[in-house]
mmCIF file of C-alpha atoms in Angstrom:
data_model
loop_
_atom_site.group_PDB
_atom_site.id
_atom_site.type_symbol
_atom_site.label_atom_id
_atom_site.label_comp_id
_atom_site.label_asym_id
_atom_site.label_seq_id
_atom_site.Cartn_x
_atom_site.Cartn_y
_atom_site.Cartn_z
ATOM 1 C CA UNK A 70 0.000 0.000 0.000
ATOM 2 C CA UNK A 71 1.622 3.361 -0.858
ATOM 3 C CA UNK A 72 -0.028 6.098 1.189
ATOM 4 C CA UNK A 73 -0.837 9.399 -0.245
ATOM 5 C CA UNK A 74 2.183 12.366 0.094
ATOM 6 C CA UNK A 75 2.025 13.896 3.114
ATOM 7 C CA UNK A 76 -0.424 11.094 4.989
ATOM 8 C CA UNK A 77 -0.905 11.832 8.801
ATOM 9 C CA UNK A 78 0.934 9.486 11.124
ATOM 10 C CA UNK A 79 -3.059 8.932 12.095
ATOM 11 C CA UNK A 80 -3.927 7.804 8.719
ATOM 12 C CA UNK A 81 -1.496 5.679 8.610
ATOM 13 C CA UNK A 82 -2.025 3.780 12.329
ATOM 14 C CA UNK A 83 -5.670 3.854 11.720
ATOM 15 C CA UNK A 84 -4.933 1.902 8.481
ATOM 16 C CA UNK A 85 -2.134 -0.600 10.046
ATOM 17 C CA UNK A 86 -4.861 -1.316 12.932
ATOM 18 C CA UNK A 87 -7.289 -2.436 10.307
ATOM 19 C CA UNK A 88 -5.010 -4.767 8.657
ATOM 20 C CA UNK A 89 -3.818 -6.049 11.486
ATOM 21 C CA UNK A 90 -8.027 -6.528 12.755
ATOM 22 C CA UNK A 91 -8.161 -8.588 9.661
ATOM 23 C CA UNK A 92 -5.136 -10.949 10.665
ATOM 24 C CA UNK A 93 -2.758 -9.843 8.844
ATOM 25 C CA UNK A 94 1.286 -8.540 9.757
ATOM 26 C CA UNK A 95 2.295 -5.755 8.660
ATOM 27 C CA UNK A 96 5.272 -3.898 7.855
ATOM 28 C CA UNK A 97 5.760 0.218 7.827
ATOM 29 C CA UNK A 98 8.406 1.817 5.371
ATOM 30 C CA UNK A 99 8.726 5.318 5.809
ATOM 31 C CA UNK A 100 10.760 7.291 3.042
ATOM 32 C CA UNK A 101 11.542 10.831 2.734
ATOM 33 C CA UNK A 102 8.177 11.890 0.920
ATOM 34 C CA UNK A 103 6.197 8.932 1.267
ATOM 35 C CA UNK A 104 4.940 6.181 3.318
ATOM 36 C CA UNK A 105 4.325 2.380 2.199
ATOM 37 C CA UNK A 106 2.592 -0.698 4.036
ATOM 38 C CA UNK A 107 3.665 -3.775 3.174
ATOM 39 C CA UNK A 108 0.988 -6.498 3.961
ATOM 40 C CA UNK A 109 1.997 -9.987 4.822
ATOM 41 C CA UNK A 110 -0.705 -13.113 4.431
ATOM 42 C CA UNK A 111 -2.723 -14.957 1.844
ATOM 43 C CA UNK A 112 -3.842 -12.301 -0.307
ATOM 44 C CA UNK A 113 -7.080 -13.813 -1.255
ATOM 45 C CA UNK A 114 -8.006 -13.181 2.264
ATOM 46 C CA UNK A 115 -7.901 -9.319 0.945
ATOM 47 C CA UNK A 116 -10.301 -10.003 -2.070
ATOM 48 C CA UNK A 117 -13.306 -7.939 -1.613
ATOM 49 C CA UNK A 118 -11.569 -5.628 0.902
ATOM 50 C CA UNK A 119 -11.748 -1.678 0.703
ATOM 51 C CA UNK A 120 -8.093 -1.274 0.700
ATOM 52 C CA UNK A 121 -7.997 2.043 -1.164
ATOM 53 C CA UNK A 122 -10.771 3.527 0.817
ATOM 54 C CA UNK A 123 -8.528 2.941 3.949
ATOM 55 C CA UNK A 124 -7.370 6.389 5.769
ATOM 56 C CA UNK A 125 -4.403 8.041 3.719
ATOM 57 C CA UNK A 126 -4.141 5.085 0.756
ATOM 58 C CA UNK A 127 -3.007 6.629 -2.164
ATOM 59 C CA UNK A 128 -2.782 3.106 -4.234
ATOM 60 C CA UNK A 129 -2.385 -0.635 -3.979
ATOM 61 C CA UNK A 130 -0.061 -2.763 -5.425
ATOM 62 C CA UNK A 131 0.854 -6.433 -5.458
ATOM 63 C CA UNK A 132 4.529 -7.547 -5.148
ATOM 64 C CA UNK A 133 5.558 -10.042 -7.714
ATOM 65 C CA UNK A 134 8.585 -11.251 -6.249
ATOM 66 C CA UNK A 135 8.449 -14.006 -3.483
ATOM 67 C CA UNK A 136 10.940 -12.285 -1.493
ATOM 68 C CA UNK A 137 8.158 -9.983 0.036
ATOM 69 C CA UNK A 138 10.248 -8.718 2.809
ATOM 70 C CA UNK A 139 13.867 -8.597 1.220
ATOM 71 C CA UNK A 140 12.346 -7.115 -1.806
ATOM 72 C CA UNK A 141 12.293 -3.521 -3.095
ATOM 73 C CA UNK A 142 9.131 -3.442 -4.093
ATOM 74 C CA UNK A 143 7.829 -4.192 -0.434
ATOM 75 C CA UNK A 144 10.575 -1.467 0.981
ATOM 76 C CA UNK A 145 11.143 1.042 -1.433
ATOM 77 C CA UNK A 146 14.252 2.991 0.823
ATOM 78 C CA UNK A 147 17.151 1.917 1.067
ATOM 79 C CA UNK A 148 17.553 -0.155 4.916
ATOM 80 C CA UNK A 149 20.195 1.126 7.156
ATOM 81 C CA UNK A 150 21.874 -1.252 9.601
ATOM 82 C CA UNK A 151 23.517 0.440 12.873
ATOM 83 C CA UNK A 152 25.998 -1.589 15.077
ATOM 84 C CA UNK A 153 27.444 -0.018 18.148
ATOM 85 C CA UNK A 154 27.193 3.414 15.931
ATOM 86 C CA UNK A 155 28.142 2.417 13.014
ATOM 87 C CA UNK A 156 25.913 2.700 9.919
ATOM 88 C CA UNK A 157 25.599 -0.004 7.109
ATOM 89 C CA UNK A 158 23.385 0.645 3.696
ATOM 90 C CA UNK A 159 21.665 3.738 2.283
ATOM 91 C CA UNK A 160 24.977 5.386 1.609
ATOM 92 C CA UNK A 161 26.830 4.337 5.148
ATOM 93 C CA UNK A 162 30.021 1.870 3.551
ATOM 94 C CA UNK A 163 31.410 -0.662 6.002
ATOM 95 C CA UNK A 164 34.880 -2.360 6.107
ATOM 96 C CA UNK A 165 35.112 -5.195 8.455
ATOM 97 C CA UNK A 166 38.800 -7.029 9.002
ATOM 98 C CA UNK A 167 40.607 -9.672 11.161
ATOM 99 C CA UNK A 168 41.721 -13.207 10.940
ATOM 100 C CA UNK A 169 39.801 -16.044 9.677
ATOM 101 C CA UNK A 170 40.326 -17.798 12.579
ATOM 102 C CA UNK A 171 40.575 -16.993 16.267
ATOM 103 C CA UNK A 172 43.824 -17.930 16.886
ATOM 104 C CA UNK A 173 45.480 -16.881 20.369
ATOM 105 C CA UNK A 174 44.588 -13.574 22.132
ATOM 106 C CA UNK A 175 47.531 -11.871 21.977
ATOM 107 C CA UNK A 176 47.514 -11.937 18.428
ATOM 108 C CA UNK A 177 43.561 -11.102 17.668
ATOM 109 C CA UNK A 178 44.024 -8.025 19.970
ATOM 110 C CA UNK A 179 47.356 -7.096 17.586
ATOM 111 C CA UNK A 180 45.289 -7.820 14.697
ATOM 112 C CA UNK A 181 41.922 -5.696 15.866
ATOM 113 C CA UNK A 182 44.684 -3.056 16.339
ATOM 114 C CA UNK A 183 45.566 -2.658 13.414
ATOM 115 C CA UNK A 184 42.637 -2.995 11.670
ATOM 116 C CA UNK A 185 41.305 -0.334 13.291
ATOM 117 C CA UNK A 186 44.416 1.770 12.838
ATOM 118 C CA UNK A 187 43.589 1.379 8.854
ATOM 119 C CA UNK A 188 40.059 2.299 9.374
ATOM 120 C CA UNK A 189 38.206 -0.542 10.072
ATOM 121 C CA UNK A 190 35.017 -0.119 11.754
ATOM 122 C CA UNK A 191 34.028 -3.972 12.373
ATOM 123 C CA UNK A 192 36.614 -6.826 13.734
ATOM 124 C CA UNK A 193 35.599 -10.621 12.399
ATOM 125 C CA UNK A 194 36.947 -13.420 13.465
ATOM 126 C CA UNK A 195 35.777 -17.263 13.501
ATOM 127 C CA UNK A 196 35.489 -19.394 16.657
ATOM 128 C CA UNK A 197 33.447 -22.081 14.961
ATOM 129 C CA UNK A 198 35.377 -23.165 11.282
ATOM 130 C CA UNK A 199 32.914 -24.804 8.863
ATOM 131 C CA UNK A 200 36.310 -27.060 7.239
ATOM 132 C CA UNK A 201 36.384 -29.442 4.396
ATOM 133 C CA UNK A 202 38.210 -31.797 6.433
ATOM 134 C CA UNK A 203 37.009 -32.597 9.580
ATOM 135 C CA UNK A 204 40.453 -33.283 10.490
ATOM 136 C CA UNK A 205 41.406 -29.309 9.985
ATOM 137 C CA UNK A 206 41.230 -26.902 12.642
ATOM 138 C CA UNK A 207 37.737 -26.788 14.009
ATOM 139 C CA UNK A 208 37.869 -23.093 15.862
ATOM 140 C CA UNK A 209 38.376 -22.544 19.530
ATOM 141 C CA UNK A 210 34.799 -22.389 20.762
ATOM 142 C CA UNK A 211 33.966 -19.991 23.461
ATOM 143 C CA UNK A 212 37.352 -19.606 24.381
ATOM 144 C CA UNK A 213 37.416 -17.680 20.784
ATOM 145 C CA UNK A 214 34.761 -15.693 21.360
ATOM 146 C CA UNK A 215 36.131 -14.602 24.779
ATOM 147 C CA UNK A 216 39.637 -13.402 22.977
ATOM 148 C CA UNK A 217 37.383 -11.602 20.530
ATOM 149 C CA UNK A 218 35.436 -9.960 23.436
ATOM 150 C CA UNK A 219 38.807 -8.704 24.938
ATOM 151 C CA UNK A 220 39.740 -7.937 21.527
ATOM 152 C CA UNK A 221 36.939 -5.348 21.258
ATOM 153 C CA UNK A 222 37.277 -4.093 24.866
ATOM 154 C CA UNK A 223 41.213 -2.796 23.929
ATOM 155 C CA UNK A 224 39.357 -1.371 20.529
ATOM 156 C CA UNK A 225 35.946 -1.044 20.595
ATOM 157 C CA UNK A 226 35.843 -2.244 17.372
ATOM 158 C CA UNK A 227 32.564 -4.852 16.793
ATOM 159 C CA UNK A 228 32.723 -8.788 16.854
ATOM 160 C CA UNK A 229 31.340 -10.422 13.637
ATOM 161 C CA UNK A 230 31.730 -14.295 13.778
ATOM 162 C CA UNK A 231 30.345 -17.087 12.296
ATOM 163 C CA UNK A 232 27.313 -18.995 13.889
ATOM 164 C CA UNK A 233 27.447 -22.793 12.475
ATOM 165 C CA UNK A 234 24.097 -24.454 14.498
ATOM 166 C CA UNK A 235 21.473 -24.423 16.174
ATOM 167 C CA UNK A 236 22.727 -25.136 19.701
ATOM 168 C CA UNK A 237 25.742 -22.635 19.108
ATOM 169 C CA UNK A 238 23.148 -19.844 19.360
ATOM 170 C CA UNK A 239 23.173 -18.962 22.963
ATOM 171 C CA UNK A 240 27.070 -19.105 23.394
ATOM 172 C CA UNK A 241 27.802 -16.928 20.251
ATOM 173 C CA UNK A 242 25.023 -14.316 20.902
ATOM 174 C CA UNK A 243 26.164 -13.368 24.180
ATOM 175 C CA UNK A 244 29.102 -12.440 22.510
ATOM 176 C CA UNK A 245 28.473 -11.302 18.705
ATOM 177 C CA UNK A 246 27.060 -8.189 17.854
ATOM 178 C CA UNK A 247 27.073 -9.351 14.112
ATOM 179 C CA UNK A 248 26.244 -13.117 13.476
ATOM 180 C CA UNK A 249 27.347 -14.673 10.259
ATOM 181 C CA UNK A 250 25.719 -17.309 8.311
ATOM 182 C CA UNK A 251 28.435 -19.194 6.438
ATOM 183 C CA UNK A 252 27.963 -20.512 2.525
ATOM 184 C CA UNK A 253 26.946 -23.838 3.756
ATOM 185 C CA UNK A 254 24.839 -22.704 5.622
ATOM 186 C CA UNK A 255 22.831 -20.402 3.448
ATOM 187 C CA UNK A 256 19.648 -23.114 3.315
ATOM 188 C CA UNK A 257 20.068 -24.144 6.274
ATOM 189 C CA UNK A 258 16.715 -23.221 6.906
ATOM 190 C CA UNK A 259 15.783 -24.214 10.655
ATOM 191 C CA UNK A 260 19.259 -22.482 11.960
ATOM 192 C CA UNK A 261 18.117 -19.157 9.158
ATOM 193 C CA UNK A 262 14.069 -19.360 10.945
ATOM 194 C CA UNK A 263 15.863 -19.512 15.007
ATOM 195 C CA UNK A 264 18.566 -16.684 13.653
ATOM 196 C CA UNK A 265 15.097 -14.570 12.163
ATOM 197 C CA UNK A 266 14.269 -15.181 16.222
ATOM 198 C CA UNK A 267 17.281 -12.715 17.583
ATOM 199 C CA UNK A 268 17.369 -9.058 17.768
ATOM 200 C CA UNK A 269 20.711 -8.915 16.225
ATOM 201 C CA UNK A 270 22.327 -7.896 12.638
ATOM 202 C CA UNK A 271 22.668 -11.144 10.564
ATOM 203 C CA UNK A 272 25.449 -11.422 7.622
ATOM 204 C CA UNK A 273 24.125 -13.710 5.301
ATOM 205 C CA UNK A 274 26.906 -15.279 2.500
ATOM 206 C CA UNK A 275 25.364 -16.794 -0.890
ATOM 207 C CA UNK A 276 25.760 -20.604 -1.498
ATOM 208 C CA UNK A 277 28.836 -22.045 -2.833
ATOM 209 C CA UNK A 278 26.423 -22.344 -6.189
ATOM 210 C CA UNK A 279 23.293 -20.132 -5.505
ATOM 211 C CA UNK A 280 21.235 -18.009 -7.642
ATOM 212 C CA UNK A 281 20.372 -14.910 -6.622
ATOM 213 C CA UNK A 282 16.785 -15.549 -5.947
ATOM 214 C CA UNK A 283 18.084 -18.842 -3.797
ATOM 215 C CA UNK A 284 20.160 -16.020 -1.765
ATOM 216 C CA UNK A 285 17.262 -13.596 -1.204
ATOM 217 C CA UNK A 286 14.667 -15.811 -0.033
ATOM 218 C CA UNK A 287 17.324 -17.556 2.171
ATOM 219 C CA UNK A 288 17.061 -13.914 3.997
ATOM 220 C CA UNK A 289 13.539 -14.295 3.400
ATOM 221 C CA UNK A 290 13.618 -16.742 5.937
ATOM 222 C CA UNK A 291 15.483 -14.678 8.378
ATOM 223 C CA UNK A 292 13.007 -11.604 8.008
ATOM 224 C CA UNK A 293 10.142 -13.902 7.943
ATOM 225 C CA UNK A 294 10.531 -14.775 11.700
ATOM 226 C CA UNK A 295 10.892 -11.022 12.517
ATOM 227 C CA UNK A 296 14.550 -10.026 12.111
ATOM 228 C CA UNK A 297 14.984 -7.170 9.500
ATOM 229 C CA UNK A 298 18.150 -6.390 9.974
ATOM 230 C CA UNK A 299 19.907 -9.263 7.104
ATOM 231 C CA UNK A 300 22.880 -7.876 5.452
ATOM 232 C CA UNK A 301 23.929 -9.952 2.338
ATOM 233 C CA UNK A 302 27.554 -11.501 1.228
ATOM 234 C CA UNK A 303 28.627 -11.930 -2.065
ATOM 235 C CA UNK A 304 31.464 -14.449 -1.460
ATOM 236 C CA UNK A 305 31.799 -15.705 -5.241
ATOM 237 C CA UNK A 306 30.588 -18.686 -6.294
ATOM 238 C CA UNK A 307 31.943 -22.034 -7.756
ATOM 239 C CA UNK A 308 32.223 -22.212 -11.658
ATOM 240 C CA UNK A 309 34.632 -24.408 -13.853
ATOM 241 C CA UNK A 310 37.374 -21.649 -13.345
ATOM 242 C CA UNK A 311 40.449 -23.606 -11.511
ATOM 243 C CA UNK A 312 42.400 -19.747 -11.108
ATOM 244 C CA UNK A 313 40.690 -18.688 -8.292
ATOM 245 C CA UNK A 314 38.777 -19.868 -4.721
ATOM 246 C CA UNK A 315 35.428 -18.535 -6.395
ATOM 247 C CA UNK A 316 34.690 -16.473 -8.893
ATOM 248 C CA UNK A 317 32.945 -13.218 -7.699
ATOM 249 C CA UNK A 318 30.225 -11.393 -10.271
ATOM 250 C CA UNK A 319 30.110 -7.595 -9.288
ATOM 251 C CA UNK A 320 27.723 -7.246 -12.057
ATOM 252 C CA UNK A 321 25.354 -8.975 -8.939
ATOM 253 C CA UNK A 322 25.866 -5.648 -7.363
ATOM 254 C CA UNK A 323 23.869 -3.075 -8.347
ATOM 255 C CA UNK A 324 21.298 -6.129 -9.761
ATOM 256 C CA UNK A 325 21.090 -7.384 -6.848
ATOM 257 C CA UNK A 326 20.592 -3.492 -5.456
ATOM 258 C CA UNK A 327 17.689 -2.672 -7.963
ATOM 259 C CA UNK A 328 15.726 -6.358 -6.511
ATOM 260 C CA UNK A 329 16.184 -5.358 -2.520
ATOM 261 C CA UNK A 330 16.887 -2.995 0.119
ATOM 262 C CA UNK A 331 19.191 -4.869 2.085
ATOM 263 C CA UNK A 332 22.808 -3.735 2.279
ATOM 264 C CA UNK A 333 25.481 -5.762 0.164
ATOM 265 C CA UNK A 334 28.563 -6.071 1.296
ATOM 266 C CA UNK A 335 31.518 -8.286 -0.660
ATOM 267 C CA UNK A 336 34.000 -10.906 0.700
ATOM 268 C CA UNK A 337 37.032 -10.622 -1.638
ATOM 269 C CA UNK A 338 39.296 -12.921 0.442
ATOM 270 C CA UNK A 339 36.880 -16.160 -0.004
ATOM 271 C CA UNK A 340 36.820 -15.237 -3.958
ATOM 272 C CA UNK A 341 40.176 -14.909 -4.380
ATOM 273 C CA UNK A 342 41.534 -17.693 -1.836
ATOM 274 C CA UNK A 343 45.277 -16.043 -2.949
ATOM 275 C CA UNK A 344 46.299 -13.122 -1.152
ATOM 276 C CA UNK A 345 47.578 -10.819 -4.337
ATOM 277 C CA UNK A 346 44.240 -10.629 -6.180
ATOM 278 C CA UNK A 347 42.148 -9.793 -2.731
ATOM 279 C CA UNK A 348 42.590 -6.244 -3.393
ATOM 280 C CA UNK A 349 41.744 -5.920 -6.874
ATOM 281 C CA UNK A 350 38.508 -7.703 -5.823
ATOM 282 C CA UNK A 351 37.774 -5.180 -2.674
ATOM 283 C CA UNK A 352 38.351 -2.406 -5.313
ATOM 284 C CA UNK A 353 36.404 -3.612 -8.035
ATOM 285 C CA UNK A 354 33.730 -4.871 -5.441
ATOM 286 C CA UNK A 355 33.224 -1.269 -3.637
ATOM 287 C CA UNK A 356 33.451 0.466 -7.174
ATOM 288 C CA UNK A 357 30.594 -1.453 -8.691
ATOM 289 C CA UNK A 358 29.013 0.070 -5.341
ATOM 290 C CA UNK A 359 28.800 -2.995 -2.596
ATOM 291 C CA UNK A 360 28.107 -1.411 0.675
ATOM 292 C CA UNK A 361 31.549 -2.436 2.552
ATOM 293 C CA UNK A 362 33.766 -5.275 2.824
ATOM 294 C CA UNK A 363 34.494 -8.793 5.147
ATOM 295 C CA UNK A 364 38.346 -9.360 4.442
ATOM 296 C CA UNK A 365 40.954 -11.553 6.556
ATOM 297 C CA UNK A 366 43.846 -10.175 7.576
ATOM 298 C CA UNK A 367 47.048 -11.888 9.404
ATOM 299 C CA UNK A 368 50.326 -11.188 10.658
ATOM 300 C CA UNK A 369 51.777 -14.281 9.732
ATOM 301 C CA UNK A 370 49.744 -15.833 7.052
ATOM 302 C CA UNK A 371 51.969 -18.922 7.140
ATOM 303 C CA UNK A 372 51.172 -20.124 11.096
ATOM 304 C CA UNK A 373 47.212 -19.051 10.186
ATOM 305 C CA UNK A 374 45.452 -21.873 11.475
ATOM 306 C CA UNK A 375 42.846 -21.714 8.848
ATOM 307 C CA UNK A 376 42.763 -19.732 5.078
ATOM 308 C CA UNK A 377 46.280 -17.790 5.508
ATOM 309 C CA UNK A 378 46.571 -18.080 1.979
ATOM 310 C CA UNK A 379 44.039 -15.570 1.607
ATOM 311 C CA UNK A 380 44.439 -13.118 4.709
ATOM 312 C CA UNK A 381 46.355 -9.818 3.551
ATOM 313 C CA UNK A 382 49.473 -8.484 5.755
ATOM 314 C CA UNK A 383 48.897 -5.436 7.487
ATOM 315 C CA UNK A 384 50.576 -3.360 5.417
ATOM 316 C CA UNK A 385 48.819 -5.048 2.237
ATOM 317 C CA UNK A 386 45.839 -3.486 4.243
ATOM 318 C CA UNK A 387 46.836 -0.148 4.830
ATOM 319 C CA UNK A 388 47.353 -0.095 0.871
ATOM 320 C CA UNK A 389 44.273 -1.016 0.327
ATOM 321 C CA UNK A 390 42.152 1.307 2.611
ATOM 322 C CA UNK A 391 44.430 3.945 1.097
ATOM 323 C CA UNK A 392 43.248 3.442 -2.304
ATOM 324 C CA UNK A 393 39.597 2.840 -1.252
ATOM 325 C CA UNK A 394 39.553 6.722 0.000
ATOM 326 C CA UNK A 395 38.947 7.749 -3.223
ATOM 327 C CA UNK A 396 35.887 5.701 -4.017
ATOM 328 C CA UNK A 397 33.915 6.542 -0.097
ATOM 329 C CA UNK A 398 32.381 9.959 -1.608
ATOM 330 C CA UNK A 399 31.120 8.358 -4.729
ATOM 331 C CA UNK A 400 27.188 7.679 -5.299
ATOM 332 C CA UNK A 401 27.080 4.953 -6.785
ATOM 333 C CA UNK A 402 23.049 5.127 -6.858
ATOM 334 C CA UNK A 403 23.114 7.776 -9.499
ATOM 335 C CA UNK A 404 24.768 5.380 -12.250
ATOM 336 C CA UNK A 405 22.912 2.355 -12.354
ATOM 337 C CA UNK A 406 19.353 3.317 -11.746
ATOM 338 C CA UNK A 407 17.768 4.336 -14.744
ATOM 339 C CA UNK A 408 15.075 7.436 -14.901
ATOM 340 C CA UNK A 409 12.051 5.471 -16.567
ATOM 341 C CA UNK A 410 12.327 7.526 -19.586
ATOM 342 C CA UNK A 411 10.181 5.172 -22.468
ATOM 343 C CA UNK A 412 11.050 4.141 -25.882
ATOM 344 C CA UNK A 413 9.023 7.126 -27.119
ATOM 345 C CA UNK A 414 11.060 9.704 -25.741
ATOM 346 C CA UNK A 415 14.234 8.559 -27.547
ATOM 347 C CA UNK A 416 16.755 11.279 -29.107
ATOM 348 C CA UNK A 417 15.390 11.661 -32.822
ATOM 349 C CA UNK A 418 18.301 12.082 -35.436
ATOM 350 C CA UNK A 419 19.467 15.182 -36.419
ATOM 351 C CA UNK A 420 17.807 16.427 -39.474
ATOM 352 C CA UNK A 421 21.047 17.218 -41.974
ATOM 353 C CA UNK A 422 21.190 19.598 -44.917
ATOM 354 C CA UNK A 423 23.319 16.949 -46.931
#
């Protein structure tokens, strides 16, 4: 429902009671000039209902995509995700650093250092490994998430880390202020419907071979249950192409901006899997106009106990937030979307006197 300009704030309550009187939930986006009401239920329920004679309605439409919550259509601004004061989406570009894996504490708080000291504004780092092997390093457990913890008391930097199943949940929330769903676990649908359960920010990766519309009604999932606040991962996907980890599609970007709302972020160290074509990736990821970066860092990539192929050194790092400066001030919204202008109004040639 897209209310007229200018509707009341009662126009618009006394509407939401009514759909809500008629068993239905409902969902409020407020933009800068106008309001819409995004109604979730069996729609034939709705057949024969005065929906446009409802307070403020200026008209009603149906949204064709079955994403109804992740989609654009349902939320036509752009979602903004805070974190301890720091803004994600609508403009707000996040970079988010630290090792793969948790791996002693004097080292995570050396690494949280310095990725704050390159302008980081989020510290990651895994205490539960998803591993090919299950002979590899498995993560510490708590004992990882309690190194992260003092990690962000010497920075203040915010812990995202990796939440593998179901009974994991209590442990990591106390602890996270960012949980992320992992590539295997991207239809994992009972862990996405508890996760759609917690008040907290959820990083969503896509599937080692998902489509986009398997990716955004895998966040459907998470929204469904009643948490909004689903920020999505490109991570690259796997293709035929032996050169790289995954091969990462920025073109997904800005499509993947015109279908939803959420913010996008981009995990170049997972595409790349080698540490000298990370930053070309993080470049070419932030130019096509993701809203931040995930990226693994390490001190001594060798004696990482998980992915140190992949993590940049810290002075790699510092290179590469350097060269990112000149892409934060750039809009990226005001290439890609297009101004509706029809066939009709198409530049007619120029009459010649030849």
């Amino acid at each position: 429902m897209v209310m007229h300009v200018g509707a009341t704030q009662r126009e618009i309550e006394e509407t939401v009671r009514q759909l809500e009187e008629w068993g239905h939930k409902v969902s409020v986006s407020k933009g800068e000039r106008q309001v819409v009401i995004g109604i979730i239920g069996d729609k034939t329920d709705l057949l024969g209902r005065p929906l446009r004679a409802l307070p403020g309605v200026s008209k009603v439409l149906e949204v064709s995509a079955p994403y109804k919550r992740a989609s654009r259509e349902f939320h036509p601004e752009d979602t903004v995700i805070e974190v301890d004061g720091v803004k994600i989406g609508g403009g707000h570009r996040v970079i988010i650093a630290g090792p793969c894996s948790v791996d002693n504490l004097e080292n995570v708080v050396f690494l949280a250092k310095v990725a704050k000291t390159y302008g980081a504004q989020m510290l990651r780092g895994g205490a539960y490994k998803p591993r090919t092997s299950p002979y590899s390093f498995q993560g510490h457990g708590e004992e990882g998430l309690k190194m992260l913890a003092e990690a962000k008391r010497e920075t203040g930097l915010p812990i995202v880390t990796e939440l593998m199943s179901i009974p994991d949940i209590d442990v990591v929330y106390k602890y996270a202020d960012v949980i992320q769903i992992g590539a295997r676990n991207m239809q994992n649908f009972p862990l996405l419907k508890e996760v759609g359960k917690l008040d907290k920010p959820v990083i969503l990766k896509n599937g080692i071979a998902s489509t986009v519309k398997e990716h955004l009604m895998a966040a459907e999932y998470i929204m469904s249950e009643g948490n909004e606040k689903v920020i999505l991962c490109l991570r690259g996907t796997r293709t035929y192409e032996p050169m790289v980890r995954n091969t990462l599609d920025v073109t997904l970007i800005p499509i993947m901006q015109k279908l939803t709302h959420l913010p996008i972020i981009v995990d170049p160290s997972h595409a790349a899997g080698k540490r000298e074509f990370v930053s070309p990736l993080a470049y070419a990821g932030m130019a096509a106009g993701a809203d931040g970066l995930i990226i693994e860092i390490h001190n001594c990539p060798k004696k990482a106990l998980s992915d140190g192929d992949q993590a940049l050194l810290p002075r790699d790092f510092g290179y590469l937030m350097e060269r990112l400066k000149g892409l934060t001030n750039w809009n990226q919204k005001e290439w890609y979307r297009f101004d509706g202008e029809k066939e009709s109004s198409c530049f007619q040639p120029v009459e010649s006197n030849l």
